[in-house]
XYZ file of N, CA and C in Angstrom:
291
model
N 178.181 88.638 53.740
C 177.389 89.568 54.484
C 177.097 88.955 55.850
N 177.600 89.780 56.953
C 177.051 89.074 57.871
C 176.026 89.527 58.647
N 175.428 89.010 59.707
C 173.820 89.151 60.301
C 173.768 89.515 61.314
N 173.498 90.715 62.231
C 172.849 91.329 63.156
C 171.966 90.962 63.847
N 171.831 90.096 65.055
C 170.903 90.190 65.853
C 170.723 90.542 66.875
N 169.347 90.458 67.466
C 168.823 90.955 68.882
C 169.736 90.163 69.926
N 169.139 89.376 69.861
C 169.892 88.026 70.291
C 169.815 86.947 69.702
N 171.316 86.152 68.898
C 171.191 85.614 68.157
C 170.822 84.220 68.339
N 170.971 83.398 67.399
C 169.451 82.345 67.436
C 170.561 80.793 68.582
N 169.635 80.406 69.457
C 170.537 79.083 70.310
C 171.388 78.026 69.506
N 172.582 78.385 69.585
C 173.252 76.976 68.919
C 173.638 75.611 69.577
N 173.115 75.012 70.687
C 173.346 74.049 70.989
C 172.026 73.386 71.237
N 172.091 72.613 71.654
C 170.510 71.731 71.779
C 169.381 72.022 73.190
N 170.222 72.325 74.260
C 169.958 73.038 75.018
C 169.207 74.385 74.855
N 170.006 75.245 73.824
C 169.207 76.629 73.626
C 167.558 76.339 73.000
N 168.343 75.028 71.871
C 166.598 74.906 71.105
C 165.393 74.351 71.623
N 165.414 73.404 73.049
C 164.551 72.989 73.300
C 164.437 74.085 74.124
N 165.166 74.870 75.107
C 164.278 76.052 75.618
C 163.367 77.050 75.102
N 163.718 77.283 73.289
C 163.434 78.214 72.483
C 162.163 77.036 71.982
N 162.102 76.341 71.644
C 160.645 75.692 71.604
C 160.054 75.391 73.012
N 160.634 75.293 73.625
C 159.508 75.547 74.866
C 158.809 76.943 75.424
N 159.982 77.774 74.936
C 158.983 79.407 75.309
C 158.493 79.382 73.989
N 158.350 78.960 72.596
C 157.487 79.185 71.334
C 155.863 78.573 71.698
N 155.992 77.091 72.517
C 154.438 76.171 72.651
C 154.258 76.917 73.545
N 154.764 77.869 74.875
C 154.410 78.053 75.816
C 153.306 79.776 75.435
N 153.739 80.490 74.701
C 153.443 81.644 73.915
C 152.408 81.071 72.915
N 151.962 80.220 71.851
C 150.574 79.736 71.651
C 149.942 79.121 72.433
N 150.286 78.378 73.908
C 149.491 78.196 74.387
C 148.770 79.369 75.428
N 149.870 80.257 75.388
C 149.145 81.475 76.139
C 148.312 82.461 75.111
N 148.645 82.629 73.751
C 147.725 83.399 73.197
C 146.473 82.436 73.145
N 146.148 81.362 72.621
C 145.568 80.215 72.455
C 144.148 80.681 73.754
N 144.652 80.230 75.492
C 144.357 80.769 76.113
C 143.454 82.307 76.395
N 143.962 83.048 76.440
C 143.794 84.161 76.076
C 142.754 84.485 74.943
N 142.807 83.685 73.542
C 141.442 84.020 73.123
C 140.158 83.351 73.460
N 140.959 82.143 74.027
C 139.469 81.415 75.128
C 139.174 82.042 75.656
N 139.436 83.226 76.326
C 139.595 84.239 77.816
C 138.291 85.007 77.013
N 138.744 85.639 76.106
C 137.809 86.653 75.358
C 136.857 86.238 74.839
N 136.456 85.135 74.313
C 135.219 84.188 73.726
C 134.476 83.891 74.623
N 134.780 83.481 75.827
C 133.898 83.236 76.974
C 133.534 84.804 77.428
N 134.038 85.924 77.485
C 133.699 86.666 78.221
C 132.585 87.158 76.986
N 132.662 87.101 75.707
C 131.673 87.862 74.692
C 130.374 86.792 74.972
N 130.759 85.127 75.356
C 129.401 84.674 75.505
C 128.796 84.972 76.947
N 129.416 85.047 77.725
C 128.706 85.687 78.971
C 127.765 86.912 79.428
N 128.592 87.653 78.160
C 128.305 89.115 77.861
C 126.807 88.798 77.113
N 126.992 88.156 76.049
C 125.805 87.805 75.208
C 124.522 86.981 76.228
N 124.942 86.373 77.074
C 124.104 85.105 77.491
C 123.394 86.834 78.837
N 124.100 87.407 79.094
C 123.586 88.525 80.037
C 122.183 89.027 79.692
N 123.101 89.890 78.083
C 121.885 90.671 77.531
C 120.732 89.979 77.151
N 120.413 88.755 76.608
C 119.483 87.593 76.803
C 118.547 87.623 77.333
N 119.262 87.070 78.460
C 118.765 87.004 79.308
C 117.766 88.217 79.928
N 118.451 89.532 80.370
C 117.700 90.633 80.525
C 116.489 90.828 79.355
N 116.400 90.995 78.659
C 115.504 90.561 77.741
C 114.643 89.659 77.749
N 114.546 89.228 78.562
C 113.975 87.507 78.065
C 113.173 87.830 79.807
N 114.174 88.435 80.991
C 113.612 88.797 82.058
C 112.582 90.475 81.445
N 112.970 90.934 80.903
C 111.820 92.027 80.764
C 110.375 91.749 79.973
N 110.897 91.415 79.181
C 109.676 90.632 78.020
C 108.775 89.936 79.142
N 109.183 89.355 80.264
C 108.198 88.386 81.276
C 107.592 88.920 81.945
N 108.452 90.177 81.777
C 107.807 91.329 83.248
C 107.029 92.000 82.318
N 106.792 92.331 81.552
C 105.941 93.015 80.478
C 104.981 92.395 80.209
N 104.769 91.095 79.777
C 103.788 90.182 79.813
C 102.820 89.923 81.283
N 104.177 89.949 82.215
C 103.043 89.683 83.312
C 102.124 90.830 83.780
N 102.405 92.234 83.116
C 101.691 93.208 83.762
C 100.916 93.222 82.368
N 100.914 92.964 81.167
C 99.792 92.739 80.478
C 99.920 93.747 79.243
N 101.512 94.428 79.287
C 101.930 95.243 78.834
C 102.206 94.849 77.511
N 103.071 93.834 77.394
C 103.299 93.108 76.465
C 102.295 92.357 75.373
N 102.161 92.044 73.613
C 101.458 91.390 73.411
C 101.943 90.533 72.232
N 103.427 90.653 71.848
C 104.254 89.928 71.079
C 103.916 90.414 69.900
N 104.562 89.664 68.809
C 104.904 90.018 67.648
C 103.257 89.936 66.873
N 103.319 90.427 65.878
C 101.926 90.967 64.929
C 101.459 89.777 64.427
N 102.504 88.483 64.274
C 101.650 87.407 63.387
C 100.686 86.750 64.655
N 101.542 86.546 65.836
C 101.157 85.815 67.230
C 99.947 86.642 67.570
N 100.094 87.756 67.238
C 98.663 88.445 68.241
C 97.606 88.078 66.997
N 97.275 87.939 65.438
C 96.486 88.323 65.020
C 96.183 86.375 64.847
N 96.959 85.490 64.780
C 96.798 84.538 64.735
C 95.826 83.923 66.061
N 96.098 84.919 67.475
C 95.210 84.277 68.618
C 93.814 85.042 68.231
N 93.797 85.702 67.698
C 92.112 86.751 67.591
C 90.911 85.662 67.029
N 90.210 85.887 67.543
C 88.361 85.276 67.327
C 88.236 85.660 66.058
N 87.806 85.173 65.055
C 86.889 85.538 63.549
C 86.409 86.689 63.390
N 85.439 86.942 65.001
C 84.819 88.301 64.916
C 85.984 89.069 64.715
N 87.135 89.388 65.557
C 87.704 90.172 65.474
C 88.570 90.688 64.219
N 88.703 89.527 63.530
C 89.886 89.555 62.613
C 89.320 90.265 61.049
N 87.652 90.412 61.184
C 87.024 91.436 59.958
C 87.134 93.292 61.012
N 88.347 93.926 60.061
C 88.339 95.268 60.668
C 87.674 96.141 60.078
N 87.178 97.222 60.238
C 85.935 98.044 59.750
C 86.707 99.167 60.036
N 87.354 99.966 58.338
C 87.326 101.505 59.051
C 86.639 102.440 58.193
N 86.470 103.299 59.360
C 85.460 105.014 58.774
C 86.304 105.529 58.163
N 85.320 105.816 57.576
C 86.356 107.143 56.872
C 85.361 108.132 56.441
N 85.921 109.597 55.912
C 84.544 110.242 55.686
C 85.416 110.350 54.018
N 84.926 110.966 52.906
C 85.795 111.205 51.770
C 84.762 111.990 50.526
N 85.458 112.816 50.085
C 85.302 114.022 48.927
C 85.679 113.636 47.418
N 84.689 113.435 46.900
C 84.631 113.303 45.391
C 84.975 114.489 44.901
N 86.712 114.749 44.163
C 87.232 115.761 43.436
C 86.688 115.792 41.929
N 86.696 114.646 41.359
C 86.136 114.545 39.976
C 86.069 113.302 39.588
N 84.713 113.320 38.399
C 83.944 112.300 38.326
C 83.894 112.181 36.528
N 84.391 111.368 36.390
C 84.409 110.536 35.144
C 83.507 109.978 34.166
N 83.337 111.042 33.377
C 82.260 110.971 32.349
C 82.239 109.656 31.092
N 81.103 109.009 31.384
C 81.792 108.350 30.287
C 80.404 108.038 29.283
């Protein structure tokens, strides 16, 4: 049976070191290339962060801001931290005993 190719494979020594040199040259370009994309997702990431990290400051500095529920109730005075609520409420039924 014989074999069909595109172009068939280098038979002298010449063909093979060119054919391993465009093979390292092609992982080092995909290789590349996903460095390309990893840096651009951390840049991307280090952006949104950042904006965040710039709004949160700007929110704080106008007084807007007051952080997360453990941080705010952990800074409160004693007085504050006993809460008192009203309520008004209707006795439906009462339990005879």
């Amino acid at each position: 049976m014989k074999r069909y190719y595109l172009s068939p494979p280098p038979t002298g020594p010449v063909g093979t070191i060119l054919g391993s040199l465009f093979a390292i040259l092609v992982v080092v370009a995909a290789f590349l290339f996903g460095l390309f994309v990893l840096l651009a997702a951390a840049v991307l990431g280090l952006l949104g962060w950042a904006a965040f990290a710039v709004r949160r400051w700007w929110l704080q500095r106008n007084g807007e801001y007051e952080g997360p529920a453990s941080a705010k109730s952990a800074a409160r005075s004693p007085a504050e931290k006993s809460e008192v609520i009203e309520a008004e409420y209707t006795v439906i039924s009462r339990r005879r005993e």
